[in-house]
C-alpha cells in the first residue's frame, strides 16, 4: 500500500496537520528547522509523495469550492479562514465563493441548491465558534470539510484549533518564567473553546506540581469589560495571582488596564498572556504575549483536503487539530 500522510506523521512524531502544513509550504505555518527536517526525512524514507492536486482539481473541469459560514461579521475568524482557503485555491487554479447559511433563516438549504448549479469541487463549512454541528445534507453529496466545527458522528473530516494544547502551552509559558499562582479568565461556560483551554490549563498545573485552585478560574464574556472586572475580583483575593491567562486577547486588554489601575506592573508584578493574536494585541502597552489562532491555515488545509478527496485520496484521520503557536511579546 502507498504510504499516507498519517504514516509520515507517525514516523516524524508529529500531527498530520503539521505534516500537511510543512509539505505544502502553507503560508503562516511556524515550525522549527528540526521539525521541518523530521517531516521531510520521514516522507523521503517512506517514499511519500503529495497527490497532484492541480490535476485532480482540473481533470473534470471542476473549478469552484464553496465556503459556507454561519457568521461573518461579529469576529474576524471566518474571514481569515476564507482568505486562507481563497489563497490556496488560487495556487491550485480554482476559485472559492462565499455564502452565509443560518438554519433558521434558510430551512430548505436553498444556498446549497444555488451552489450545486456551479461546477463544484466541494464545500468548506465553517462556524465562528468552535462547536458541534449537524451538517447540512448537501455536505454529504460532495467532498466537504468542516472548519472550526465538527460532526459528533465523525461522518465528515473536520479541522479545529488545538485549544487543549494551546491552553497548556499558555500556562506553561508563565510557569517557565517563575509564576506559581496563575489565574484563568476564561470565556463563557458551555462552549468548546473555554472547556478545552481550561483542560489544558489544568494539565499544565498538574504537570508542574502546582495545585489547582478553583478561586483562580473566572468566566467572562470574551469582551474587554469582563477581563477588567474579573481582574479586579482576582486581585482582591487574599493570595492574588502573579500570572493571568486570558482565554482571548480582548479580555487580556481589559485585564492589563485593570492591573495598571491597581498600580501593578505588567509583567513585573503580574504576567498576562492572551489567546487569538488579534491585530490589536501588538499595540497594547506592553505588547501582548499571545497564541495565534490558526484560522487562515485551517482554511488553506480545508481546500487541500477537499482537492485530495475529489481526487480519490480520502484521509484516514477524521479530525485535525492545528497548533496554536506562541507569539512572543512583552506582557508574559
PDB file of C-alpha atoms in Angstrom, residues 35 56 88 90 94 104 151 171 191 260 314 328:
ATOM      1  CA  UNK A  35      10.604  19.735  12.977  1.00  0.00           C
ATOM      2  CA  UNK A  56      -7.294  16.200  -9.663  1.00  0.00           C
ATOM      3  CA  UNK A  88      -4.750  28.106  -1.502  1.00  0.00           C
ATOM      4  CA  UNK A  90      -5.770  30.263  -6.366  1.00  0.00           C
ATOM      5  CA  UNK A  94      -9.556  27.242  -8.624  1.00  0.00           C
ATOM      6  CA  UNK A 104     -33.389  29.236  10.975  1.00  0.00           C
ATOM      7  CA  UNK A 151     -19.789  16.357  13.391  1.00  0.00           C
ATOM      8  CA  UNK A 171       0.016  28.264  31.253  1.00  0.00           C
ATOM      9  CA  UNK A 191     -18.630  26.433  24.847  1.00  0.00           C
ATOM     10  CA  UNK A 260      -2.490  49.396  35.630  1.00  0.00           C
ATOM     11  CA  UNK A 314      -9.586  10.154   1.495  1.00  0.00           C
ATOM     12  CA  UNK A 328       6.271  36.155  21.949  1.00  0.00           C
TER      13      UNK A 328
END
